[in-house]
Coordinates of C-alpha atoms and ligand atoms in Angstrom, one line a residue:
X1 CA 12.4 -1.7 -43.6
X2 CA 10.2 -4.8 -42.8
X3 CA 9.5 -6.3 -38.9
X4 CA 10.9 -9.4 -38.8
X5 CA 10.3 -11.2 -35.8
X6 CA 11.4 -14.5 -34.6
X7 CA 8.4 -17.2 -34.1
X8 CA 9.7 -18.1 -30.6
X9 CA 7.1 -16.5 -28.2
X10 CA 5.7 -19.0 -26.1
X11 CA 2.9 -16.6 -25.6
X12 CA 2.3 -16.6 -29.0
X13 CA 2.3 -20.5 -29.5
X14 CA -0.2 -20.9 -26.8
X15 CA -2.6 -19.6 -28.7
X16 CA -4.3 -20.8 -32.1
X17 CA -3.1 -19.8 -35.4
X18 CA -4.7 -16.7 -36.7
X19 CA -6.9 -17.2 -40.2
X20 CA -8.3 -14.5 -42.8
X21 CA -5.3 -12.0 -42.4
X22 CA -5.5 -9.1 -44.5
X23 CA -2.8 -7.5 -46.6
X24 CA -3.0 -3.8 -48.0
X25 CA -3.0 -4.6 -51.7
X26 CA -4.6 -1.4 -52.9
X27 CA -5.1 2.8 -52.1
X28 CA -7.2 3.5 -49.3
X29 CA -9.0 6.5 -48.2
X30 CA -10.0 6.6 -44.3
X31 CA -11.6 8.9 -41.7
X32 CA -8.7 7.2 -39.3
X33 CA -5.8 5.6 -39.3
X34 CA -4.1 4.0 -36.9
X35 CA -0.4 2.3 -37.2
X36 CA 0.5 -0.4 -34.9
X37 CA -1.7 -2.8 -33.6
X38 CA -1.0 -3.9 -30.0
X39 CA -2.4 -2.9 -26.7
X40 CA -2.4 0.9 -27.4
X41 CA -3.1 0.6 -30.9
X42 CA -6.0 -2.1 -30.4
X43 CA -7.7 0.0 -27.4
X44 CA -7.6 3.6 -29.9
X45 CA -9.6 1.2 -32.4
X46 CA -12.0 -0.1 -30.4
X47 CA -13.0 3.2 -28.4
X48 CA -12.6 5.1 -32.1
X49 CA -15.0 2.2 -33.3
X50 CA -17.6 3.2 -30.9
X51 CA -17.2 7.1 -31.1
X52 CA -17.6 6.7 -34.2
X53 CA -19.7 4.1 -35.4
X54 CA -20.1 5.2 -39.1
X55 CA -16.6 6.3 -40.1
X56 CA -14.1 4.3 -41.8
X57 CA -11.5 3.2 -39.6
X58 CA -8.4 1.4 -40.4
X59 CA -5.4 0.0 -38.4
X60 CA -2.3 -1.5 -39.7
X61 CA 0.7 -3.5 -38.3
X62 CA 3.8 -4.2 -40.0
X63 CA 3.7 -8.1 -38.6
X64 CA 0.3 -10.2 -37.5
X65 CA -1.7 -7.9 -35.2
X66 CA -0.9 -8.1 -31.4
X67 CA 2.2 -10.0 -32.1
X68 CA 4.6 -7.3 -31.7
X69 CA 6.1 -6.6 -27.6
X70 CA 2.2 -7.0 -26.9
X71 CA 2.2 -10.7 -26.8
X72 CA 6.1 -10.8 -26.5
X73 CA 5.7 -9.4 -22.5
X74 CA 6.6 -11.0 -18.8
X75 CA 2.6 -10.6 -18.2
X76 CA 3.1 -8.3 -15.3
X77 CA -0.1 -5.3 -14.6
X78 CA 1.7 -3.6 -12.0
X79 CA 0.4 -0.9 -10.1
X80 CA 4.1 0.1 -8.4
X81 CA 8.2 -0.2 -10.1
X82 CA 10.8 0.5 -8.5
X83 CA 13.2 0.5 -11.8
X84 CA 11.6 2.0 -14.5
X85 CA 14.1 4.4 -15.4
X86 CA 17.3 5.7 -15.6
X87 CA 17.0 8.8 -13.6
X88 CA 15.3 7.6 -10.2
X89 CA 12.1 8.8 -9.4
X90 CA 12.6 10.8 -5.7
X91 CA 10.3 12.9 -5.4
X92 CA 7.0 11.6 -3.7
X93 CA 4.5 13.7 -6.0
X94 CA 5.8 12.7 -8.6
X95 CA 6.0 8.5 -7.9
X96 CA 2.4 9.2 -6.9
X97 CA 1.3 10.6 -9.8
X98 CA 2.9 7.8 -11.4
X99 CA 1.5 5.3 -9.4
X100 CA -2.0 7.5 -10.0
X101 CA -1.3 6.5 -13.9
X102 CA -0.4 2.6 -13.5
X103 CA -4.0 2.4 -11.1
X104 CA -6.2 3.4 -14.0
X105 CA -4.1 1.4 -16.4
X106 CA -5.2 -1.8 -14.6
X107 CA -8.6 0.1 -14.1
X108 CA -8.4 0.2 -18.0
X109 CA -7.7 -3.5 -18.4
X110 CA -10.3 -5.1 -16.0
X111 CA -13.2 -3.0 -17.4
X112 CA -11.9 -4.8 -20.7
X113 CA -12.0 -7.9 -19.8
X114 CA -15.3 -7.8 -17.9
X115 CA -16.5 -6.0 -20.7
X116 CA -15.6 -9.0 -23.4
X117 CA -15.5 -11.6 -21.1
X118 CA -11.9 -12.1 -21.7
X119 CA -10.0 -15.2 -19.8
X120 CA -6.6 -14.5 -20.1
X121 CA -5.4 -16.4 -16.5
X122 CA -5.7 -13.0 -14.6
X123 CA -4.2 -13.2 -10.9
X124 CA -4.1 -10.9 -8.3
X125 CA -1.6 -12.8 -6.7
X126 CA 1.0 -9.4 -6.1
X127 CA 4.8 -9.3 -7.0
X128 CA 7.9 -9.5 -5.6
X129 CA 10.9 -7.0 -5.6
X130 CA 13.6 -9.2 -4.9
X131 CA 17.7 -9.6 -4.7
X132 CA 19.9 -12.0 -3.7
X133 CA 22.1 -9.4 -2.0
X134 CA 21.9 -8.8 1.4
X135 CA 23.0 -4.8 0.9
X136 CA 19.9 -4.2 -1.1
X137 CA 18.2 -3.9 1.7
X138 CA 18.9 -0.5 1.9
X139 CA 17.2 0.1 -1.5
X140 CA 14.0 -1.8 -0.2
X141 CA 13.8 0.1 3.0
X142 CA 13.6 2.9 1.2
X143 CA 11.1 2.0 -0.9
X144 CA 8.9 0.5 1.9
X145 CA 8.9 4.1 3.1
X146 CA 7.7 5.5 0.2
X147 CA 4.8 3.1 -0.4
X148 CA 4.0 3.4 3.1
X149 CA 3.7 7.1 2.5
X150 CA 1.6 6.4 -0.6
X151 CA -0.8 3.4 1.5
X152 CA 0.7 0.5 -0.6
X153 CA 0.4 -2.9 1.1
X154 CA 3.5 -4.5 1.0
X155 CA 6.1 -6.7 3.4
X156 CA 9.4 -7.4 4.1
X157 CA 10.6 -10.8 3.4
X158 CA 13.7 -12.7 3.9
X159 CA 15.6 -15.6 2.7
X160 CA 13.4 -18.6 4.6
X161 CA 9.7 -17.1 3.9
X162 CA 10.9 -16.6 0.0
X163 CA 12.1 -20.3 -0.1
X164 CA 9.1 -21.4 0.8
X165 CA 6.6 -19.0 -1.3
X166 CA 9.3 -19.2 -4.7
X167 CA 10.5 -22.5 -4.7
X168 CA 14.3 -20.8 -4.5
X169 CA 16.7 -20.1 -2.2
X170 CA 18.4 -17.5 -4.9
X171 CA 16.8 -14.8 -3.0
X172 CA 17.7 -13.4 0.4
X173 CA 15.3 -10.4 0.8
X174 CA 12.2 -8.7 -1.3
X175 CA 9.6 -6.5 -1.0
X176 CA 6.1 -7.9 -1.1
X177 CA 3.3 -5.9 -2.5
X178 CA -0.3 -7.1 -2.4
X179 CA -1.1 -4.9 -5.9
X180 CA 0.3 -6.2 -9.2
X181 CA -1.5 -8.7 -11.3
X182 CA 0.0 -11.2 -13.5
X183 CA -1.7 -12.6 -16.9
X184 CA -1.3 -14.5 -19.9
X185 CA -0.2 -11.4 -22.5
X186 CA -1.0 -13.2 -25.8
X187 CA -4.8 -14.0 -24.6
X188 CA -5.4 -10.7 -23.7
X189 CA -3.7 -9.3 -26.6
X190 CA -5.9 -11.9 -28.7
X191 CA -9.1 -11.1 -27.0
X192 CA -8.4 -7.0 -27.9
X193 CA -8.6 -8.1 -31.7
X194 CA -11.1 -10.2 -31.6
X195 CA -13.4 -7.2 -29.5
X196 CA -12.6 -4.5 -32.6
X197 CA -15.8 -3.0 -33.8
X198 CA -17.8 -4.0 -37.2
X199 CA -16.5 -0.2 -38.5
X200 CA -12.6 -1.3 -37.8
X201 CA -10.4 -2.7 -40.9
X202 CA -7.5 -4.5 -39.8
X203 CA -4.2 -5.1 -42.1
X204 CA -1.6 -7.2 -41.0
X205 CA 1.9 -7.8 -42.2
X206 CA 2.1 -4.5 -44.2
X207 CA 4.9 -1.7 -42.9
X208 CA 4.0 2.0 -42.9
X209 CA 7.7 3.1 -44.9
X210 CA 7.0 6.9 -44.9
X211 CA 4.5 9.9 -44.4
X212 CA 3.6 13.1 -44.7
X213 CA 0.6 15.4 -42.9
X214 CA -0.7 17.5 -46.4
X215 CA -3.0 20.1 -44.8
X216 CA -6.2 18.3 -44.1
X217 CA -4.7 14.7 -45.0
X218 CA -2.1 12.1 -44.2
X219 CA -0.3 10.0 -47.1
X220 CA 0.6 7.0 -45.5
X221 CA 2.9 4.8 -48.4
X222 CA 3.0 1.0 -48.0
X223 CA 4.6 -1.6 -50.2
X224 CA 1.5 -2.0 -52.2
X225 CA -0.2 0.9 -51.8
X226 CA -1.3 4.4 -49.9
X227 CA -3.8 5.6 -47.5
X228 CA -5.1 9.0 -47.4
X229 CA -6.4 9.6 -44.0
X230 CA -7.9 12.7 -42.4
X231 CA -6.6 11.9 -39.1
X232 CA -3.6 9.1 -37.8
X233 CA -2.4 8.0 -34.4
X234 CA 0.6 6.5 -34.1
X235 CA 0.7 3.4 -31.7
X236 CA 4.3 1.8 -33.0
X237 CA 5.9 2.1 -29.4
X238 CA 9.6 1.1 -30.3
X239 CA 9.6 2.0 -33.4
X240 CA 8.3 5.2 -33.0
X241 CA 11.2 7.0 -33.4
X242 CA 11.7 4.7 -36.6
X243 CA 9.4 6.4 -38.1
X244 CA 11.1 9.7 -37.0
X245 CA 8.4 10.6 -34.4
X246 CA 9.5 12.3 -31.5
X247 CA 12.4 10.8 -32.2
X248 CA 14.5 13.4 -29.9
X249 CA 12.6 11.8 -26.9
X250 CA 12.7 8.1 -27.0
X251 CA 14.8 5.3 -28.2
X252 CA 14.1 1.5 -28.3
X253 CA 15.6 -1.4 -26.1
X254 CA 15.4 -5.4 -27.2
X255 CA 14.6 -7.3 -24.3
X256 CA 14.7 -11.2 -24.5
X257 CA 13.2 -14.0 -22.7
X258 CA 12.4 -17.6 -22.7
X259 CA 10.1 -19.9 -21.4
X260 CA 10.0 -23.6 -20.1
X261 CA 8.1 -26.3 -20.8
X262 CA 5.8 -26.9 -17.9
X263 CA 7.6 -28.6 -15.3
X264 CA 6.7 -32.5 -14.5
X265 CA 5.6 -33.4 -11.5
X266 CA 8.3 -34.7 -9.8
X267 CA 10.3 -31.2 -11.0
X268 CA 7.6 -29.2 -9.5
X269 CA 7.8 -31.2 -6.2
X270 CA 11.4 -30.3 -6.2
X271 CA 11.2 -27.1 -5.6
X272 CA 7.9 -27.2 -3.2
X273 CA 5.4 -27.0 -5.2
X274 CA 4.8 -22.7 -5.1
X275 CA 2.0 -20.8 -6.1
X276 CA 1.6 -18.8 -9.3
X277 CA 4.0 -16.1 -8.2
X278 CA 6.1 -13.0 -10.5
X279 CA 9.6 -11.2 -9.2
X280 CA 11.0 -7.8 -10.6
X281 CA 14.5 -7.1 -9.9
X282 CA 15.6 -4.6 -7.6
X283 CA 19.1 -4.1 -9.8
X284 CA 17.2 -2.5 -12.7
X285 CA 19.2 -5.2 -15.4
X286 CA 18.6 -8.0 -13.2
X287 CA 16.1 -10.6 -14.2
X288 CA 12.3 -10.9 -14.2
X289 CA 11.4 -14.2 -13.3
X290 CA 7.8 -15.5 -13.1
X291 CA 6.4 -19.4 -12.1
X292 CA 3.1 -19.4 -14.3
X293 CA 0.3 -21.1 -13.2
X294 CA 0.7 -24.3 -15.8
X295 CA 4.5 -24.7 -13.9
X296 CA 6.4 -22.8 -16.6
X297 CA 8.9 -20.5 -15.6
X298 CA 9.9 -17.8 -17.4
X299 CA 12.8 -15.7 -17.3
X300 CA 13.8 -12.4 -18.9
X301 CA 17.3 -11.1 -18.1
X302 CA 18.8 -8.9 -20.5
X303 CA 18.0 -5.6 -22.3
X304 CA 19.9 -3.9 -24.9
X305 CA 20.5 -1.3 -28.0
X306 CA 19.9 -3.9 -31.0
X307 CA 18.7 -3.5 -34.5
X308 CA 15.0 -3.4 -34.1
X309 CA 13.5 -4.7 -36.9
X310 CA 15.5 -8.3 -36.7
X311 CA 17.4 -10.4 -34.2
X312 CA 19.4 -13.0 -35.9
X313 CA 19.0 -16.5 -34.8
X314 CA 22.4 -17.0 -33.3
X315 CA 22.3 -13.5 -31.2
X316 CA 18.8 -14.8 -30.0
X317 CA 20.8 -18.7 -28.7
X318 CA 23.4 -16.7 -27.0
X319 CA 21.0 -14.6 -24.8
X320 CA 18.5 -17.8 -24.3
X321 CA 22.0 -19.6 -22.8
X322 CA 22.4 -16.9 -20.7
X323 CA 18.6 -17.3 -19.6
X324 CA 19.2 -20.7 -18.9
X325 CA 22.0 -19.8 -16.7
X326 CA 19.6 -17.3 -15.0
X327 CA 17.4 -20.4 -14.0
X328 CA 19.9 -22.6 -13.5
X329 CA 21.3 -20.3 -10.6
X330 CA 17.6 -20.4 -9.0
X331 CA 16.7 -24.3 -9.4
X332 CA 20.1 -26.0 -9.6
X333 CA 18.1 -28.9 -9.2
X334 CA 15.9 -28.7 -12.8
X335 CA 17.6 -30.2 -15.7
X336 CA 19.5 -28.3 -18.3
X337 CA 17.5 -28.5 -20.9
X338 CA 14.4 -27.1 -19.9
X339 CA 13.6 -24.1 -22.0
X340 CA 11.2 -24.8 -24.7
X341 CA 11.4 -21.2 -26.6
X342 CA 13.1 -17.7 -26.8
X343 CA 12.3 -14.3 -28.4
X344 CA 13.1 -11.2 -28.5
X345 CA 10.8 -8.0 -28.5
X346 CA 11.0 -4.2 -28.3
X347 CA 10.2 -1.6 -26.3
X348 CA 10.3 2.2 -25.7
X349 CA 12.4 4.2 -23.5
X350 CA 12.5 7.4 -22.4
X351 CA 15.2 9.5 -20.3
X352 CA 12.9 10.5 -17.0
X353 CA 10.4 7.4 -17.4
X354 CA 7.6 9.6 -18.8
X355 CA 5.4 8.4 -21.7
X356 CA 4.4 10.1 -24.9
X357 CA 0.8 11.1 -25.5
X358 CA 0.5 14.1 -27.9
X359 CA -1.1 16.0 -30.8
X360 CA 2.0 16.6 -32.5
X361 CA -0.1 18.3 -35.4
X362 CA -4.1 18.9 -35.9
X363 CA -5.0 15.7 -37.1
X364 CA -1.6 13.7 -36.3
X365 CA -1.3 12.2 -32.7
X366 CA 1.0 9.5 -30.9
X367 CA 1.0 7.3 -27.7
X368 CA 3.6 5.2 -26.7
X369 CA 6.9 4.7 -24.5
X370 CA 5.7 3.3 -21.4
X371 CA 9.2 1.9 -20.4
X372 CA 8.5 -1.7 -19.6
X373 CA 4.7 -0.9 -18.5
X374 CA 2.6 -0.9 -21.4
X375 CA 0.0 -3.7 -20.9
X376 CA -2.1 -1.2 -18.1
X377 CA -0.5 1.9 -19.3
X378 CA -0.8 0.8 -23.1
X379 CA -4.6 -0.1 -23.0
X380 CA -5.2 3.3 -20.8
X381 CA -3.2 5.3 -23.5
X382 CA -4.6 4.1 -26.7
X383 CA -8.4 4.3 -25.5
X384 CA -7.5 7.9 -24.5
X385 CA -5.5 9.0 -27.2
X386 CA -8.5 8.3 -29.6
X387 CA -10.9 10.1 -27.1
X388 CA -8.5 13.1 -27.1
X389 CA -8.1 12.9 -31.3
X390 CA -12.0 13.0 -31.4
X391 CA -11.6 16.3 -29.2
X392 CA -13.2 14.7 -26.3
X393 CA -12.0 15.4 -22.6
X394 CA -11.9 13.0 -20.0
X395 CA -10.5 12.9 -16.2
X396 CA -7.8 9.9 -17.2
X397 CA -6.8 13.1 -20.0
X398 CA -6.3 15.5 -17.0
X399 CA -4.0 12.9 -15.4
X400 CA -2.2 11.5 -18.0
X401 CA -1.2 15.2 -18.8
X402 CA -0.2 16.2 -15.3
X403 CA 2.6 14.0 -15.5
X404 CA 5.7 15.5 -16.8
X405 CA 6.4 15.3 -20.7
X406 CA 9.7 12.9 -21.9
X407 CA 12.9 15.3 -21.9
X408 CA 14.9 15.8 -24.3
X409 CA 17.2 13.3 -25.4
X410 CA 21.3 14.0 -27.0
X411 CA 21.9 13.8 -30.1
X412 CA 23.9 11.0 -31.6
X413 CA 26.8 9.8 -31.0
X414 CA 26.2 11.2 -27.8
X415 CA 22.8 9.3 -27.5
X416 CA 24.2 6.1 -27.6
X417 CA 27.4 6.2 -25.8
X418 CA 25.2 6.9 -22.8
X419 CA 22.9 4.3 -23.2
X420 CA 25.8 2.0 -23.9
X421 CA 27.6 3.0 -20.9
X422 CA 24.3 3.3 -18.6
X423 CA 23.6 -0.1 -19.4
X424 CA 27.0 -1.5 -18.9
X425 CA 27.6 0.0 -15.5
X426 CA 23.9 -1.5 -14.8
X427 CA 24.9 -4.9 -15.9
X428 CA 27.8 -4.7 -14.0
X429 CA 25.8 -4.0 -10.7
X430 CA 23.4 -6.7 -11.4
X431 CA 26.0 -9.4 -12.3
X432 CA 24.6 -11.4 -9.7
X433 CA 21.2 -10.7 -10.4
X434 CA 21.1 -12.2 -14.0
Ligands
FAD501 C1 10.4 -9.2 -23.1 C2 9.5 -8.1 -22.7 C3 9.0 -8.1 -21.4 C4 8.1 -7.1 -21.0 N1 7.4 -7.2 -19.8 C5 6.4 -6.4 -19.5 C6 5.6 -6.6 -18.4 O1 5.8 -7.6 -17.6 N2 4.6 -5.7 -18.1 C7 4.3 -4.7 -19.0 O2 3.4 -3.9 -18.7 N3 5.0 -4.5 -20.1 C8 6.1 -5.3 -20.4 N4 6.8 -5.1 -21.6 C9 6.4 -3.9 -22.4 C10 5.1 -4.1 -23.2 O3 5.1 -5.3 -23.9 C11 5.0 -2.9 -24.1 O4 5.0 -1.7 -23.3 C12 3.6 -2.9 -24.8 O5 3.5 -4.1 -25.6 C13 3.4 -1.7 -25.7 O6 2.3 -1.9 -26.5 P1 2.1 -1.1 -27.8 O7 0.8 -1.5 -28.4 O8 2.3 0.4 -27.5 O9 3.4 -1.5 -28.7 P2 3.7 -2.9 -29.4 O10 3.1 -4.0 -28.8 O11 5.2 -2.9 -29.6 O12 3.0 -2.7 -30.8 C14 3.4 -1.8 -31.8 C15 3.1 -2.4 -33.1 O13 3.5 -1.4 -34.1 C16 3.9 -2.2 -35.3 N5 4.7 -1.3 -36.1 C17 6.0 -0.9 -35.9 N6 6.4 -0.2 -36.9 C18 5.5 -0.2 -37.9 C19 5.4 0.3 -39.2 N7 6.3 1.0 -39.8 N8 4.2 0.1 -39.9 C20 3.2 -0.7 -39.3 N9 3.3 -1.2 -38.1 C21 4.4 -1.0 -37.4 C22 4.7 -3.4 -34.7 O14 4.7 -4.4 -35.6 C23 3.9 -3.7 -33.4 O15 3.0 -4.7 -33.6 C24 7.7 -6.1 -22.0 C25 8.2 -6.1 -23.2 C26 9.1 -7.1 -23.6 C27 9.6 -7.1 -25.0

């Protein structure tokens, strides 16, 4: 099965057109081989790259490197959630610990981009959790609590300080929080591939279709050919389970989202004239809506099962209308016709919110599932993951193990009634959130 995507992602567009891809056209023998190429696979090349300077390393991606969910993203680093599950996180340890994991996720990032020098519109401007209902206050007092237990900055807002910092009325009270960064996803993306070491081969548009682990090798089998590796890591994310990893522990979720064109003046002094600013929902299927800093706004509001691998052009239309609806509700005032593209991506899921990151056999390992926080988590994951594969130790190891493992998931039908359902009652409770 190929991944088709559509060519919709503003993200992507931004950015110039790729040259010199590389297609697997013949066998290939490798000390290393990754599959999937976005943030976590990107990061395990890079630190496998310097590790191991004189090995031969290769990574391949099924579509054109980093254009997967890794460029496809709302651009948010955050260092809290409050929905990132399905199963609430309560217990303060554990919300810690994953807090612990986000923090050295964006640790992860900035040393990256100091590193390499990487612009990619970084701002530490914080996030908002915000709703339009007035009963979800109870939700956000709860939460103040618990990152005032855990010493996160954060404030209360209402209706008339939102106005004025969001350019929207929509919302009647949020949560504040000084952490949480907001970036362009595609540059950064961009800037990973550009940064991969001398040592690191990269093919593009070329789908791992099966594999087997043969004592001390891996057959990988591609359209045109097969790699023989002595060790693999696995960094497909949503399509994990596609290629029948772990596949009792995670499923995949499309997400869509569109983006404006920038707004014109005159729009942009209709609504005040705000800040570069990001809100999360508090209703977990309610929208994610950001203002960039070039005036765009972008909007991502829905979340579903879907066939991964394609998204036909009319079921992408429908949920862009529905996007346009979601701004419309927040700037009655902007015209109609203000989106400029729409796309789809894919991410991983897991029941309790855990990630994966695991030696599933002695030379096989995977990283992945980082339910909706992957550009941190992802680039922490993926330079660990190689560090663990080369049998290295390091404290971000320690952590990221500490956290509990993904549980086990139902087997189908049962799998996806519940999803089905989950998300239905979810949608249902964030009607007016979308
Ligand atoms: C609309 C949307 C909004 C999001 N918002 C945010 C956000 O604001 N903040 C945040 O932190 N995260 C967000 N995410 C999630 C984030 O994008 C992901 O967690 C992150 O991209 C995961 O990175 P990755 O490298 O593990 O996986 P991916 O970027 O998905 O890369 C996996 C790669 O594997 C390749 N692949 C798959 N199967 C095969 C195969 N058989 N053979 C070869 N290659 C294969 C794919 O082509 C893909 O390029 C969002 C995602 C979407 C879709």
């Amino acid at each position: 099965m190929e991944v088709l995507n559509d060519n919709g992602c503003s993200w992507i567009k931004d950015l110039n057109p790729r040259t010199n891809i590389k297609i697997l056209e013949s066998n290939k023998n490798c000390d290393w081989l990754i599959i999937g190429a976005g943030y976590t696979g990107l990061s395990a090349a890079r630190k496998l790259g310097q590790i191991y300077p004189n090995q031969k390393i290769l990574l391949v991606d099924a579509q054109l490197a980093g254009e997967g969910a890794s460029s496809r993203n709302s651009g948010y680093l955050v260092d809290t959630t409050l929905n990132d599950g399905f199963t609430s996180n309560k217990i303060l340890e554990n919300y810690k610990k994953k807090t612990d994991i986000y923090k050295l996720g964006i640790e992860a990032v900035k040393k990256f981009i100091k590193e390499y020098q990487v612009d990619c519109d970084l701002n530490e401007c914080g996030k908002y959790f915000a709703s339009s209902k007035d009963e979800d206050k109870k939700i956000l007092k709860y939460f103040s609590d618990t990152l005032s237990k855990l010493g996160f900055e954060h404030n209360l807002l209402t209706n008339s300080e939102l106005t004025k910092r969001l350019g929207t009325s929509f919302y009647n009270i949020a949560i504040y929080t000084n952490g949480g960064i907001l970036l362009h996803p595609g540059k950064l993306v961009r800037a990973m591939i550009d940064a991969l070491p001398n040592n690191v081969q990269l093919f593009e548009n070329s789908t791992l279709l099966k594999w087997k682990a043969n004592n001390d090798k891996i057959a990988c089998h591609f359209k045109n050919g097969i790699i023989n590796s002595k060790k693999i890591i696995f960094a497909t994310n949503g399509f994990v389970k596609s290629l029948g990893i772990k596949s009792k522990y995670n499923f995949p979720i499309t997400l869509t989202a569109s983006m404006t064109r920038p707004l014109t003046v005159k729009e942009f002094k209709s609504i005040g004239e705000p800040k570069e600013w990001g809100v999360l929902p508090v209703r977990p299927m309610g929208a994610t809506i950001r203002m960039t800093k070039d005036r765009r706004i972008l909007i991502r509001n829905t979340a579903e099962v879907h066939n991964v691998f394609k998204m036909s052009q009319s079921d992408l239309n429908k949920r862009s209308m529905k996007q346009r609806i979601g701004i419309k509700k927040r700037f009655p005032q902007l015209p109609d016709d203000i989106i400029q593209s729409s796309w789809s991506g894919i991410v991983s899921r897991t029941r309790n919110s855990s990630q994966i990151f695991e030696k599933m056999d002695s030379n096989v390992f995977v990283a992945g599932c980082y339910n909706g926080s992957g550009i941190g988590v992802g680039t922490l994951f993926g330079e660990q993951i190689a560090i663990k594969a080369s049998n290295g130790h390091s404290n971000e190891i320690e952590r990221i193990e500490s956290i509990s493992k993904p549980t086990w998931l139902p087997p189908q039908p049962f799998l996806n009634i519940g999803i089905h359902t989950r998300l239905f009652y979810e949608r249902i409770r964030a009607a007016s959130e979308i």
